[in-house]
Amino acid sequence: MFASLAVGLYLLGLVLRNQQLVTVAVVLLSFLTYAAFRTTHADVASAGRRLEENDSDEGIQLGGISALRKVSSSRVFEDGEIDVVLRIQNRTPMPKIIEIRDRVPEVMRIKKGANYVLMELGGRRETEISYTIEAPLRGFYTIGPVCVRIQDTFGLFHNEREIQLYDDFLVFPKMEDIKDAMIKSRVPKIFTGAVNIRNPGEGSNFYNLREYIPGDPMKKVNWNATARSGGKMMVNEFERDAVSDIILIVDSRAISETGPVSRNSLVYSTRAAASLAQHFLARRDSVGLVTYGDEIVSIDRDTGKKQLYVILTKLAGAVAKGNTPLRVVTNRLMPHINRGSPIIILSPLEDDPTIIDAVRDLRARNFMVTVLSPSSIDFEFDARRLDGVGYELLKTERDILMTELRGLGANIMDWEPDMMLVTALAGARGF
Amino acid sequence: MAEEGTTDTSHLYDGKTVRSSAPSRKKAAGRVSQSTAIPKDAVPETKVPTWVESFFGGPLVPSVRFLAPNKTVVRLQTASVTVLLLLGLVTFMITPSSGTAWFWFSNIIGVPWFSGIIHYLLLIGGVVVGAYGVLQRDQRMILASQVAVILVTIRFAGSKVEFAMEALNIGSELIQKLLLIFYALFLVMYIELSSGVIRFSMLDTSIRTREVYVMGQERIIQKYNRSLGTTPAIAGFVALITLLINVIIPAFVGFFDEVASNRLSESVELTSVYGVALGTAMVFGIIAISFSVNLPARIQKFQEGRAD
C-alpha cells in the first residue's frame, strides 16, 4: 500500500508539476527503501545462505536459525493431549526479531501455551516454546513445518521460510468400556478360554438339563431334577468355554463421512470398533477387522494386546473413500472364517443395494450378524443440513431396510447420535 | 428415578439423555424449513477482493475489534496525534489553495473566497477526523484523514515552491526544501504511527487472547521506537539529496567546466519538478545497484565476522 501510494503520488506530482507531491513520494520511497534494506539485512542469516556451513546433527538447520522439536507421545487416544517443546536456536551473533509458528493440524486445539510466538532472540542464544495440543479426532497427523518469519520493525516487508521439521503422531479412536456386549459364537475353537459359547460342552456355566446317557460322569447327575422327573436320571449340561472369532466390518466408504467432521458415521463406527475390539480381546477372543471403502483392508484374526494396537492403528487411518459394495466384502470374507462366528457390521447402510443380499448370505451360512448403524440422516438433520421432508423420507427408507434385515435374523440397531455405544449394543441384542 | 410420565432418561445413562427413537423428530422436522435450497453452511465462503483491494495488495480497512489500549498503544496514539497536529500546521503554512480543483471551481462560480473555506475545511477536517480515528482506533477515520491530508496537496502548480503564508516567503532554496521535507516526513510519520497504533493494538489483542505469545516484548518495542527515530532521519537525508540534485550536479560538473556548471544551475528544468525526478532516478538507481550486488548481505557478513 505504501509503495502504491508513493508511486501514485510521484506520478501525480510529475503530471501536475507539483513539487510537494513529488517530495512526499520521494520521502515515502526513501522510507520504504530503508525498511527493505533493514529487512534484507536481518533476514540474511535465515535465508538459507549458509545452510551447508552448519552442522546437521542438531536439528534441521535453516541458516542461522535452527529448530528441534520434542513431543511427549506419538500415540494418543481421541481427546488426549500431547506436549510439544520446540527449541529455537539463533546460531548467528546478531540478535533477531522473529515470529515462529509451529504448524499444527487444523483439527487440533491448543490447550496450553502457544504455537505462535513473537520473540527477540539474542545472538548465539536459544529458547524453548512449549505448548499442549488436544487431539479431538482420530487419524495420522503431522506437526510441522516450523514457519520462521522476519520482518522489518514497521511491518512493511517480511521474509518467511519454513524449517522442514516434522513429527508424526497417531490418534486412536476413543474407546468406551463395554461391560458385556453379549455377543457369543456358536462355534467353539479348539482351545478353551474365558468366553462361554452357546453350545453344550465342558465349561463352568449351566446350560440345560438332559437325560443321562451311559458314560456320563456321576458328578454331573442332578439329583433334585432326577427326583422331580419321576425316575429318569437327569444330568446337568454346561456351556462350553471357548475363544470366539469376532469379525468387525467397518464401512469406510465415502458416504460414511456424511455429516459434520466430528459427528459422522465413520467417526462413530471407528470408536465402536475400537471399543468392541478392546472388549473382546480382553476376554481373550480372537478379533479380526475389515474396513472397506475404495479397497478392502483386512486384519487377520488374532488375540492379545498387539492385535489391539494393530486394529487401533488401522482404525486411526481409516479414510472415507470409494464405494465398494458390502457383498463384495462378505463374498471375499466368508470362505476364511468359521461358520457361526459373530460378525459385527458398522455401517450407515446407505447407498449400497447389496446390503440385504450380503446379510442374507451371511445368515444362510449361520453367521451371527449384528449390524450397528450410525444414523447419518440424524447427523445431517442435527446439523440442519437436511430439511424435514427429506429427513422423514430418508428415515422411512432406512426403517424399511432395517425391518427387512431384521427379518433375515440379523440383530440391527439404529444408532442415533446421542446414544451411547453400550445402549446401542444392548438394542442390537434386543434387550 | 425419573418421575412418572416424563421421557427423561438421564438418570439411566450417567446424566446423558438417551433416545431409542427421537420423540421430537416430527416436531423438529416441522420447525426446519422445507425449502430445497442449498444450505448456507454447505457453500464455503469465498472473498473476492475488489479492484481497489487488489491494487493496494489487501483490504484497506480490515474490520478488527481491539481490547482496551495498553501503554505502548497509548504512547503511539499520543505521538500520532502530535505528529498529525504538526502536519496540519506545516500543511497550513506551505499549501495554498491556488491551483486546486476547488480554487478553479470557486473562480468559475465567481466566489473566490469559497476555495479557501473548502481548502481549510479539508485540512481541519483531516486533522480532527484523524485524531478521532487514532484515539478510537477506527481505521476508516484514519484512512479518511490520510486521504484528506493528501488531497489538500493535489493542485496544479508551477514547479516553484509556493507558500500559503506570505510571512513564510523564504528566499533560501535550502530552507524551502527543508520545509517541504519536514512536511513530507510528518505525513509519512503520521501514516506510519497511525498504522502502528493499529498494528500494536492487533498484537496486544492477540497476546491477550493468547493467540500469540511474545517473548522479550520490551526489547521489541524499544527496537521499534529506535526505528521510528532513525528511519525518518535517513529517509529525510536521502530525500534532501534527491531534492538538491540541482545543486549537487552543477557543483560536480563545476570541477570540470565552470561554464557548463553555471548553465546547469540556471536550468529551469533542473530546478523544476523534473530536476527532482532526475535526482530520484539517480539516487534510487544507486540504491538499486547496492541491492543487486547484495550489499545488505555483505554488511551482515561483515558485522557477524566482527562479532565473532
JSON list of N, CA and C in Angstrom, two decimals, chain A residues 2 10 16-24 29-30 33-34 41 50 94 97 116-120 124 127 153-154 387 389 391 395 416 418-419, chain B residues 16 19 25 33 35 95 153 155-158 161 183 191-192 199 212-215 219 223-224 227 231 234 273-274 276-277 284 287 300 303-304 308:
[
{"chain": "A", "resi": 2, "resn": "PHE", "atom": "N", "xyz": [1.93, 1.22, 0.83]},
{"chain": "A", "resi": 2, "resn": "PHE", "atom": "CA", "xyz": [2.87, 2.35, 0.90]},
{"chain": "A", "resi": 2, "resn": "PHE", "atom": "C", "xyz": [3.51, 2.56, -0.47]},
{"chain": "A", "resi": 10, "resn": "TYR", "atom": "N", "xyz": [4.09, 10.11, -6.81]},
{"chain": "A", "resi": 10, "resn": "TYR", "atom": "CA", "xyz": [5.23, 10.53, -7.63]},
{"chain": "A", "resi": 10, "resn": "TYR", "atom": "C", "xyz": [4.77, 10.85, -9.05]},
{"chain": "A", "resi": 16, "resn": "LEU", "atom": "N", "xyz": [1.21, 16.88, -12.51]},
{"chain": "A", "resi": 16, "resn": "LEU", "atom": "CA", "xyz": [0.71, 18.19, -12.10]},
{"chain": "A", "resi": 16, "resn": "LEU", "atom": "C", "xyz": [1.84, 19.21, -11.89]},
{"chain": "A", "resi": 17, "resn": "ARG", "atom": "N", "xyz": [3.07, 18.76, -12.06]},
{"chain": "A", "resi": 17, "resn": "ARG", "atom": "CA", "xyz": [4.28, 19.57, -11.82]},
{"chain": "A", "resi": 17, "resn": "ARG", "atom": "C", "xyz": [4.23, 20.14, -10.38]},
{"chain": "A", "resi": 18, "resn": "ASN", "atom": "N", "xyz": [3.88, 19.28, -9.46]},
{"chain": "A", "resi": 18, "resn": "ASN", "atom": "CA", "xyz": [3.72, 19.68, -8.06]},
{"chain": "A", "resi": 18, "resn": "ASN", "atom": "C", "xyz": [4.89, 19.11, -7.24]},
{"chain": "A", "resi": 19, "resn": "GLN", "atom": "N", "xyz": [5.78, 20.00, -6.83]},
{"chain": "A", "resi": 19, "resn": "GLN", "atom": "CA", "xyz": [6.98, 19.54, -6.13]},
{"chain": "A", "resi": 19, "resn": "GLN", "atom": "C", "xyz": [6.65, 18.97, -4.74]},
{"chain": "A", "resi": 20, "resn": "GLN", "atom": "N", "xyz": [5.59, 19.46, -4.16]},
{"chain": "A", "resi": 20, "resn": "GLN", "atom": "CA", "xyz": [5.18, 18.99, -2.84]},
{"chain": "A", "resi": 20, "resn": "GLN", "atom": "C", "xyz": [4.83, 17.49, -2.87]},
{"chain": "A", "resi": 21, "resn": "LEU", "atom": "N", "xyz": [4.07, 17.13, -3.90]},
{"chain": "A", "resi": 21, "resn": "LEU", "atom": "CA", "xyz": [3.69, 15.72, -4.04]},
{"chain": "A", "resi": 21, "resn": "LEU", "atom": "C", "xyz": [4.91, 14.84, -4.32]},
{"chain": "A", "resi": 22, "resn": "VAL", "atom": "N", "xyz": [5.78, 15.35, -5.18]},
{"chain": "A", "resi": 22, "resn": "VAL", "atom": "CA", "xyz": [6.98, 14.58, -5.52]},
{"chain": "A", "resi": 22, "resn": "VAL", "atom": "C", "xyz": [7.85, 14.41, -4.28]},
{"chain": "A", "resi": 23, "resn": "THR", "atom": "N", "xyz": [7.93, 15.45, -3.47]},
{"chain": "A", "resi": 23, "resn": "THR", "atom": "CA", "xyz": [8.74, 15.37, -2.24]},
{"chain": "A", "resi": 23, "resn": "THR", "atom": "C", "xyz": [8.17, 14.30, -1.30]},
{"chain": "A", "resi": 24, "resn": "VAL", "atom": "N", "xyz": [6.85, 14.32, -1.14]},
{"chain": "A", "resi": 24, "resn": "VAL", "atom": "CA", "xyz": [6.21, 13.30, -0.28]},
{"chain": "A", "resi": 24, "resn": "VAL", "atom": "C", "xyz": [6.54, 11.91, -0.83]},
{"chain": "A", "resi": 29, "resn": "LEU", "atom": "N", "xyz": [9.36, 6.82, -0.59]},
{"chain": "A", "resi": 29, "resn": "LEU", "atom": "CA", "xyz": [10.20, 5.81, -1.25]},
{"chain": "A", "resi": 29, "resn": "LEU", "atom": "C", "xyz": [11.48, 5.56, -0.45]},
{"chain": "A", "resi": 30, "resn": "SER", "atom": "N", "xyz": [12.05, 6.65, 0.08]},
{"chain": "A", "resi": 30, "resn": "SER", "atom": "CA", "xyz": [13.27, 6.51, 0.89]},
{"chain": "A", "resi": 30, "resn": "SER", "atom": "C", "xyz": [12.98, 5.68, 2.14]},
{"chain": "A", "resi": 33, "resn": "THR", "atom": "N", "xyz": [12.59, 2.12, 1.15]},
{"chain": "A", "resi": 33, "resn": "THR", "atom": "CA", "xyz": [13.86, 1.52, 0.76]},
{"chain": "A", "resi": 33, "resn": "THR", "atom": "C", "xyz": [14.69, 1.17, 1.99]},
{"chain": "A", "resi": 34, "resn": "TYR", "atom": "N", "xyz": [14.70, 2.10, 2.95]},
{"chain": "A", "resi": 34, "resn": "TYR", "atom": "CA", "xyz": [15.49, 1.83, 4.15]},
{"chain": "A", "resi": 34, "resn": "TYR", "atom": "C", "xyz": [14.90, 0.65, 4.94]},
{"chain": "A", "resi": 41, "resn": "HIS", "atom": "N", "xyz": [18.73, -7.14, 5.48]},
{"chain": "A", "resi": 41, "resn": "HIS", "atom": "CA", "xyz": [19.86, -7.22, 6.39]},
{"chain": "A", "resi": 41, "resn": "HIS", "atom": "C", "xyz": [19.59, -8.25, 7.49]},
{"chain": "A", "resi": 50, "resn": "ARG", "atom": "N", "xyz": [23.79, -19.90, 4.28]},
{"chain": "A", "resi": 50, "resn": "ARG", "atom": "CA", "xyz": [24.95, -20.67, 4.74]},
{"chain": "A", "resi": 50, "resn": "ARG", "atom": "C", "xyz": [24.54, -22.04, 5.25]},
{"chain": "A", "resi": 94, "resn": "MET", "atom": "N", "xyz": [24.19, -12.15, 15.72]},
{"chain": "A", "resi": 94, "resn": "MET", "atom": "CA", "xyz": [23.29, -10.99, 15.66]},
{"chain": "A", "resi": 94, "resn": "MET", "atom": "C", "xyz": [21.93, -11.32, 16.28]},
{"chain": "A", "resi": 97, "resn": "ILE", "atom": "N", "xyz": [14.60, -10.33, 15.59]},
{"chain": "A", "resi": 97, "resn": "ILE", "atom": "CA", "xyz": [13.19, -10.36, 16.00]},
{"chain": "A", "resi": 97, "resn": "ILE", "atom": "C", "xyz": [12.50, -11.31, 15.04]},
{"chain": "A", "resi": 116, "resn": "TYR", "atom": "N", "xyz": [2.46, -20.05, 18.39]},
{"chain": "A", "resi": 116, "resn": "TYR", "atom": "CA", "xyz": [2.78, -18.86, 17.59]},
{"chain": "A", "resi": 116, "resn": "TYR", "atom": "C", "xyz": [3.44, -17.86, 18.53]},
{"chain": "A", "resi": 117, "resn": "VAL", "atom": "N", "xyz": [4.71, -17.62, 18.30]},
{"chain": "A", "resi": 117, "resn": "VAL", "atom": "CA", "xyz": [5.47, -16.79, 19.24]},
{"chain": "A", "resi": 117, "resn": "VAL", "atom": "C", "xyz": [6.23, -15.71, 18.48]},
{"chain": "A", "resi": 118, "resn": "LEU", "atom": "N", "xyz": [6.17, -14.53, 19.02]},
{"chain": "A", "resi": 118, "resn": "LEU", "atom": "CA", "xyz": [6.97, -13.42, 18.50]},
{"chain": "A", "resi": 118, "resn": "LEU", "atom": "C", "xyz": [8.06, -13.18, 19.54]},
{"chain": "A", "resi": 119, "resn": "MET", "atom": "N", "xyz": [9.30, -13.14, 19.10]},
{"chain": "A", "resi": 119, "resn": "MET", "atom": "CA", "xyz": [10.37, -13.00, 20.10]},
{"chain": "A", "resi": 119, "resn": "MET", "atom": "C", "xyz": [11.57, -12.26, 19.57]},
{"chain": "A", "resi": 120, "resn": "GLU", "atom": "N", "xyz": [12.32, -11.75, 20.49]},
{"chain": "A", "resi": 120, "resn": "GLU", "atom": "CA", "xyz": [13.61, -11.17, 20.18]},
{"chain": "A", "resi": 120, "resn": "GLU", "atom": "C", "xyz": [14.63, -12.16, 20.70]},
{"chain": "A", "resi": 124, "resn": "ARG", "atom": "N", "xyz": [23.55, -16.07, 19.34]},
{"chain": "A", "resi": 124, "resn": "ARG", "atom": "CA", "xyz": [24.02, -17.31, 19.96]},
{"chain": "A", "resi": 124, "resn": "ARG", "atom": "C", "xyz": [23.20, -17.68, 21.20]},
{"chain": "A", "resi": 127, "resn": "THR", "atom": "N", "xyz": [16.00, -20.64, 22.83]},
{"chain": "A", "resi": 127, "resn": "THR", "atom": "CA", "xyz": [14.83, -20.54, 23.68]},
{"chain": "A", "resi": 127, "resn": "THR", "atom": "C", "xyz": [13.91, -21.73, 23.42]},
{"chain": "A", "resi": 153, "resn": "THR", "atom": "N", "xyz": [10.84, -3.53, 11.33]},
{"chain": "A", "resi": 153, "resn": "THR", "atom": "CA", "xyz": [10.14, -3.07, 12.55]},
{"chain": "A", "resi": 153, "resn": "THR", "atom": "C", "xyz": [8.81, -2.41, 12.24]},
{"chain": "A", "resi": 154, "resn": "PHE", "atom": "N", "xyz": [8.64, -1.91, 11.00]},
{"chain": "A", "resi": 154, "resn": "PHE", "atom": "CA", "xyz": [7.38, -1.24, 10.67]},
{"chain": "A", "resi": 154, "resn": "PHE", "atom": "C", "xyz": [6.35, -2.21, 10.08]},
{"chain": "A", "resi": 387, "resn": "ASP", "atom": "N", "xyz": [-33.63, -30.99, 5.29]},
{"chain": "A", "resi": 387, "resn": "ASP", "atom": "CA", "xyz": [-34.93, -30.43, 5.67]},
{"chain": "A", "resi": 387, "resn": "ASP", "atom": "C", "xyz": [-35.87, -31.53, 6.18]},
{"chain": "A", "resi": 389, "resn": "VAL", "atom": "N", "xyz": [-38.81, -32.73, 5.26]},
{"chain": "A", "resi": 389, "resn": "VAL", "atom": "CA", "xyz": [-39.39, -33.70, 4.33]},
{"chain": "A", "resi": 389, "resn": "VAL", "atom": "C", "xyz": [-38.34, -34.74, 3.93]},
{"chain": "A", "resi": 391, "resn": "TYR", "atom": "N", "xyz": [-35.72, -35.57, 5.56]},
{"chain": "A", "resi": 391, "resn": "TYR", "atom": "CA", "xyz": [-35.40, -36.40, 6.72]},
{"chain": "A", "resi": 391, "resn": "TYR", "atom": "C", "xyz": [-36.41, -37.52, 6.87]},
{"chain": "A", "resi": 395, "resn": "LYS", "atom": "N", "xyz": [-35.61, -41.39, 6.46]},
{"chain": "A", "resi": 395, "resn": "LYS", "atom": "CA", "xyz": [-35.79, -42.19, 7.67]},
{"chain": "A", "resi": 395, "resn": "LYS", "atom": "C", "xyz": [-36.72, -43.38, 7.39]},
{"chain": "A", "resi": 416, "resn": "GLU", "atom": "N", "xyz": [-28.46, -43.76, 17.00]},
{"chain": "A", "resi": 416, "resn": "GLU", "atom": "CA", "xyz": [-28.68, -42.32, 16.85]},
{"chain": "A", "resi": 416, "resn": "GLU", "atom": "C", "xyz": [-27.56, -41.54, 17.53]},
{"chain": "A", "resi": 418, "resn": "ASP", "atom": "N", "xyz": [-27.08, -39.32, 19.79]},
{"chain": "A", "resi": 418, "resn": "ASP", "atom": "CA", "xyz": [-26.95, -39.10, 21.23]},
{"chain": "A", "resi": 418, "resn": "ASP", "atom": "C", "xyz": [-26.82, -40.40, 22.02]},
{"chain": "A", "resi": 419, "resn": "MET", "atom": "N", "xyz": [-26.90, -41.51, 21.36]},
{"chain": "A", "resi": 419, "resn": "MET", "atom": "CA", "xyz": [-26.94, -42.79, 22.06]},
{"chain": "A", "resi": 419, "resn": "MET", "atom": "C", "xyz": [-25.54, -43.31, 22.39]},
{"chain": "B", "resi": 16, "resn": "LYS", "atom": "N", "xyz": [-26.73, -38.60, 30.84]},
{"chain": "B", "resi": 16, "resn": "LYS", "atom": "CA", "xyz": [-26.87, -38.33, 29.40]},
{"chain": "B", "resi": 16, "resn": "LYS", "atom": "C", "xyz": [-28.25, -38.76, 28.94]},
{"chain": "B", "resi": 19, "resn": "ARG", "atom": "N", "xyz": [-32.08, -41.43, 23.62]},
{"chain": "B", "resi": 19, "resn": "ARG", "atom": "CA", "xyz": [-33.36, -41.69, 22.95]},
{"chain": "B", "resi": 19, "resn": "ARG", "atom": "C", "xyz": [-33.23, -42.95, 22.12]},
{"chain": "B", "resi": 25, "resn": "ARG", "atom": "N", "xyz": [-38.77, -35.90, 16.82]},
{"chain": "B", "resi": 25, "resn": "ARG", "atom": "CA", "xyz": [-38.32, -35.84, 15.43]},
{"chain": "B", "resi": 25, "resn": "ARG", "atom": "C", "xyz": [-39.29, -35.08, 14.52]},
{"chain": "B", "resi": 33, "resn": "SER", "atom": "N", "xyz": [-37.00, -25.55, 7.85]},
{"chain": "B", "resi": 33, "resn": "SER", "atom": "CA", "xyz": [-37.57, -25.10, 6.58]},
{"chain": "B", "resi": 33, "resn": "SER", "atom": "C", "xyz": [-37.60, -26.25, 5.57]},
{"chain": "B", "resi": 35, "resn": "SER", "atom": "N", "xyz": [-37.50, -25.85, 2.39]},
{"chain": "B", "resi": 35, "resn": "SER", "atom": "CA", "xyz": [-37.00, -25.39, 1.09]},
{"chain": "B", "resi": 35, "resn": "SER", "atom": "C", "xyz": [-35.93, -26.34, 0.57]},
{"chain": "B", "resi": 95, "resn": "THR", "atom": "N", "xyz": [0.86, 25.07, 2.05]},
{"chain": "B", "resi": 95, "resn": "THR", "atom": "CA", "xyz": [-0.01, 24.65, 0.94]},
{"chain": "B", "resi": 95, "resn": "THR", "atom": "C", "xyz": [-1.10, 25.69, 0.67]},
{"chain": "B", "resi": 153, "resn": "THR", "atom": "N", "xyz": [-2.98, 18.65, -0.90]},
{"chain": "B", "resi": 153, "resn": "THR", "atom": "CA", "xyz": [-1.74, 19.00, -1.60]},
{"chain": "B", "resi": 153, "resn": "THR", "atom": "C", "xyz": [-1.83, 18.78, -3.12]},
{"chain": "B", "resi": 155, "resn": "ARG", "atom": "N", "xyz": [-2.64, 19.78, -6.40]},
{"chain": "B", "resi": 155, "resn": "ARG", "atom": "CA", "xyz": [-3.02, 21.02, -7.10]},
{"chain": "B", "resi": 155, "resn": "ARG", "atom": "C", "xyz": [-2.11, 21.23, -8.29]},
{"chain": "B", "resi": 156, "resn": "PHE", "atom": "N", "xyz": [-2.69, 21.86, -9.28]},
{"chain": "B", "resi": 156, "resn": "PHE", "atom": "CA", "xyz": [-1.87, 22.27, -10.43]},
{"chain": "B", "resi": 156, "resn": "PHE", "atom": "C", "xyz": [-1.05, 23.46, -9.97]},
{"chain": "B", "resi": 157, "resn": "ALA", "atom": "N", "xyz": [0.22, 23.30, -10.05]},
{"chain": "B", "resi": 157, "resn": "ALA", "atom": "CA", "xyz": [1.05, 24.42, -9.57]},
{"chain": "B", "resi": 157, "resn": "ALA", "atom": "C", "xyz": [2.30, 24.48, -10.41]},
{"chain": "B", "resi": 158, "resn": "GLY", "atom": "N", "xyz": [2.97, 25.59, -10.35]},
{"chain": "B", "resi": 158, "resn": "GLY", "atom": "CA", "xyz": [4.24, 25.71, -11.03]},
{"chain": "B", "resi": 158, "resn": "GLY", "atom": "C", "xyz": [5.28, 24.86, -10.32]},
{"chain": "B", "resi": 161, "resn": "VAL", "atom": "N", "xyz": [8.43, 26.36, -5.56]},
{"chain": "B", "resi": 161, "resn": "VAL", "atom": "CA", "xyz": [7.77, 26.16, -4.27]},
{"chain": "B", "resi": 161, "resn": "VAL", "atom": "C", "xyz": [7.00, 27.43, -3.92]},
{"chain": "B", "resi": 183, "resn": "TYR", "atom": "N", "xyz": [7.52, 18.61, 5.94]},
{"chain": "B", "resi": 183, "resn": "TYR", "atom": "CA", "xyz": [6.11, 18.34, 5.67]},
{"chain": "B", "resi": 183, "resn": "TYR", "atom": "C", "xyz": [5.94, 16.86, 5.26]},
{"chain": "B", "resi": 191, "resn": "ILE", "atom": "N", "xyz": [1.33, 8.58, 8.79]},
{"chain": "B", "resi": 191, "resn": "ILE", "atom": "CA", "xyz": [0.83, 7.32, 8.20]},
{"chain": "B", "resi": 191, "resn": "ILE", "atom": "C", "xyz": [1.40, 6.12, 8.97]},
{"chain": "B", "resi": 192, "resn": "GLU", "atom": "N", "xyz": [2.70, 6.17, 9.26]},
{"chain": "B", "resi": 192, "resn": "GLU", "atom": "CA", "xyz": [3.33, 5.04, 9.94]},
{"chain": "B", "resi": 192, "resn": "GLU", "atom": "C", "xyz": [2.82, 4.90, 11.38]},
{"chain": "B", "resi": 199, "resn": "ARG", "atom": "N", "xyz": [-1.47, -1.73, 14.37]},
{"chain": "B", "resi": 199, "resn": "ARG", "atom": "CA", "xyz": [-0.68, -2.97, 14.42]},
{"chain": "B", "resi": 199, "resn": "ARG", "atom": "C", "xyz": [-0.41, -3.41, 15.86]},
{"chain": "B", "resi": 212, "resn": "VAL", "atom": "N", "xyz": [-1.09, -15.39, 20.26]},
{"chain": "B", "resi": 212, "resn": "VAL", "atom": "CA", "xyz": [0.35, -15.32, 20.08]},
{"chain": "B", "resi": 212, "resn": "VAL", "atom": "C", "xyz": [1.00, -15.04, 21.43]},
{"chain": "B", "resi": 213, "resn": "TYR", "atom": "N", "xyz": [2.19, -15.58, 21.59]},
{"chain": "B", "resi": 213, "resn": "TYR", "atom": "CA", "xyz": [2.93, -15.33, 22.82]},
{"chain": "B", "resi": 213, "resn": "TYR", "atom": "C", "xyz": [4.16, -14.50, 22.44]},
{"chain": "B", "resi": 214, "resn": "VAL", "atom": "N", "xyz": [4.42, -13.46, 23.20]},
{"chain": "B", "resi": 214, "resn": "VAL", "atom": "CA", "xyz": [5.55, -12.60, 22.86]},
{"chain": "B", "resi": 214, "resn": "VAL", "atom": "C", "xyz": [6.63, -12.72, 23.93]},
{"chain": "B", "resi": 215, "resn": "MET", "atom": "N", "xyz": [7.83, -13.02, 23.47]},
{"chain": "B", "resi": 215, "resn": "MET", "atom": "CA", "xyz": [8.97, -13.11, 24.39]},
{"chain": "B", "resi": 215, "resn": "MET", "atom": "C", "xyz": [9.83, -11.87, 24.19]},
{"chain": "B", "resi": 219, "resn": "ARG", "atom": "N", "xyz": [11.95, -5.31, 24.55]},
{"chain": "B", "resi": 219, "resn": "ARG", "atom": "CA", "xyz": [13.05, -5.11, 23.61]},
{"chain": "B", "resi": 219, "resn": "ARG", "atom": "C", "xyz": [12.54, -4.89, 22.19]},
{"chain": "B", "resi": 223, "resn": "LYS", "atom": "N", "xyz": [13.12, -1.50, 20.01]},
{"chain": "B", "resi": 223, "resn": "LYS", "atom": "CA", "xyz": [13.66, -1.52, 18.65]},
{"chain": "B", "resi": 223, "resn": "LYS", "atom": "C", "xyz": [12.76, -0.73, 17.70]},
{"chain": "B", "resi": 224, "resn": "TYR", "atom": "N", "xyz": [11.47, -0.88, 17.90]},
{"chain": "B", "resi": 224, "resn": "TYR", "atom": "CA", "xyz": [10.52, -0.13, 17.07]},
{"chain": "B", "resi": 224, "resn": "TYR", "atom": "C", "xyz": [10.69, 1.37, 17.31]},
{"chain": "B", "resi": 227, "resn": "SER", "atom": "N", "xyz": [13.72, 2.61, 15.61]},
{"chain": "B", "resi": 227, "resn": "SER", "atom": "CA", "xyz": [13.49, 2.71, 14.17]},
{"chain": "B", "resi": 227, "resn": "SER", "atom": "C", "xyz": [12.66, 3.93, 13.82]},
{"chain": "B", "resi": 231, "resn": "THR", "atom": "N", "xyz": [14.78, 5.77, 10.99]},
{"chain": "B", "resi": 231, "resn": "THR", "atom": "CA", "xyz": [14.29, 5.62, 9.60]},
{"chain": "B", "resi": 231, "resn": "THR", "atom": "C", "xyz": [13.85, 6.96, 8.99]},
{"chain": "B", "resi": 234, "resn": "ILE", "atom": "N", "xyz": [16.95, 9.02, 8.11]},
{"chain": "B", "resi": 234, "resn": "ILE", "atom": "CA", "xyz": [17.65, 8.56, 6.90]},
{"chain": "B", "resi": 234, "resn": "ILE", "atom": "C", "xyz": [16.81, 8.85, 5.65]},
{"chain": "B", "resi": 273, "resn": "VAL", "atom": "N", "xyz": [10.34, 20.47, -11.04]},
{"chain": "B", "resi": 273, "resn": "VAL", "atom": "CA", "xyz": [9.98, 19.14, -10.57]},
{"chain": "B", "resi": 273, "resn": "VAL", "atom": "C", "xyz": [10.69, 18.04, -11.36]},
{"chain": "B", "resi": 274, "resn": "TYR", "atom": "N", "xyz": [11.05, 18.36, -12.61]},
{"chain": "B", "resi": 274, "resn": "TYR", "atom": "CA", "xyz": [11.72, 17.36, -13.44]},
{"chain": "B", "resi": 274, "resn": "TYR", "atom": "C", "xyz": [13.16, 17.14, -12.98]},
{"chain": "B", "resi": 276, "resn": "VAL", "atom": "N", "xyz": [13.86, 17.17, -9.84]},
{"chain": "B", "resi": 276, "resn": "VAL", "atom": "CA", "xyz": [13.65, 16.25, -8.72]},
{"chain": "B", "resi": 276, "resn": "VAL", "atom": "C", "xyz": [13.49, 14.82, -9.25]},
{"chain": "B", "resi": 277, "resn": "ALA", "atom": "N", "xyz": [12.78, 14.71, -10.38]},
{"chain": "B", "resi": 277, "resn": "ALA", "atom": "CA", "xyz": [12.60, 13.38, -10.98]},
{"chain": "B", "resi": 277, "resn": "ALA", "atom": "C", "xyz": [13.94, 12.79, -11.39]},
{"chain": "B", "resi": 284, "resn": "PHE", "atom": "N", "xyz": [17.90, 6.57, -6.52]},
{"chain": "B", "resi": 284, "resn": "PHE", "atom": "CA", "xyz": [17.34, 5.23, -6.40]},
{"chain": "B", "resi": 284, "resn": "PHE", "atom": "C", "xyz": [18.03, 4.23, -7.33]},
{"chain": "B", "resi": 287, "resn": "ILE", "atom": "N", "xyz": [20.76, 3.04, -5.18]},
{"chain": "B", "resi": 287, "resn": "ILE", "atom": "CA", "xyz": [20.22, 2.09, -4.18]},
{"chain": "B", "resi": 287, "resn": "ILE", "atom": "C", "xyz": [19.94, 0.73, -4.82]},
{"chain": "B", "resi": 300, "resn": "GLN", "atom": "N", "xyz": [25.96, -7.61, 6.57]},
{"chain": "B", "resi": 300, "resn": "GLN", "atom": "CA", "xyz": [25.63, -8.57, 7.62]},
{"chain": "B", "resi": 300, "resn": "GLN", "atom": "C", "xyz": [26.80, -9.50, 7.92]},
{"chain": "B", "resi": 303, "resn": "GLN", "atom": "N", "xyz": [29.49, -7.69, 9.73]},
{"chain": "B", "resi": 303, "resn": "GLN", "atom": "CA", "xyz": [29.16, -7.47, 11.15]},
{"chain": "B", "resi": 303, "resn": "GLN", "atom": "C", "xyz": [29.29, -8.75, 11.95]},
{"chain": "B", "resi": 304, "resn": "GLU", "atom": "N", "xyz": [28.86, -9.87, 11.35]},
{"chain": "B", "resi": 304, "resn": "GLU", "atom": "CA", "xyz": [28.96, -11.15, 12.05]},
{"chain": "B", "resi": 304, "resn": "GLU", "atom": "C", "xyz": [30.42, -11.53, 12.26]},
{"chain": "B", "resi": 308, "resn": "ASP", "atom": "N", "xyz": [32.28, -12.16, 15.79]},
{"chain": "B", "resi": 308, "resn": "ASP", "atom": "CA", "xyz": [32.98, -13.41, 16.11]},
{"chain": "B", "resi": 308, "resn": "ASP", "atom": "C", "xyz": [34.36, -13.11, 16.67]}
]
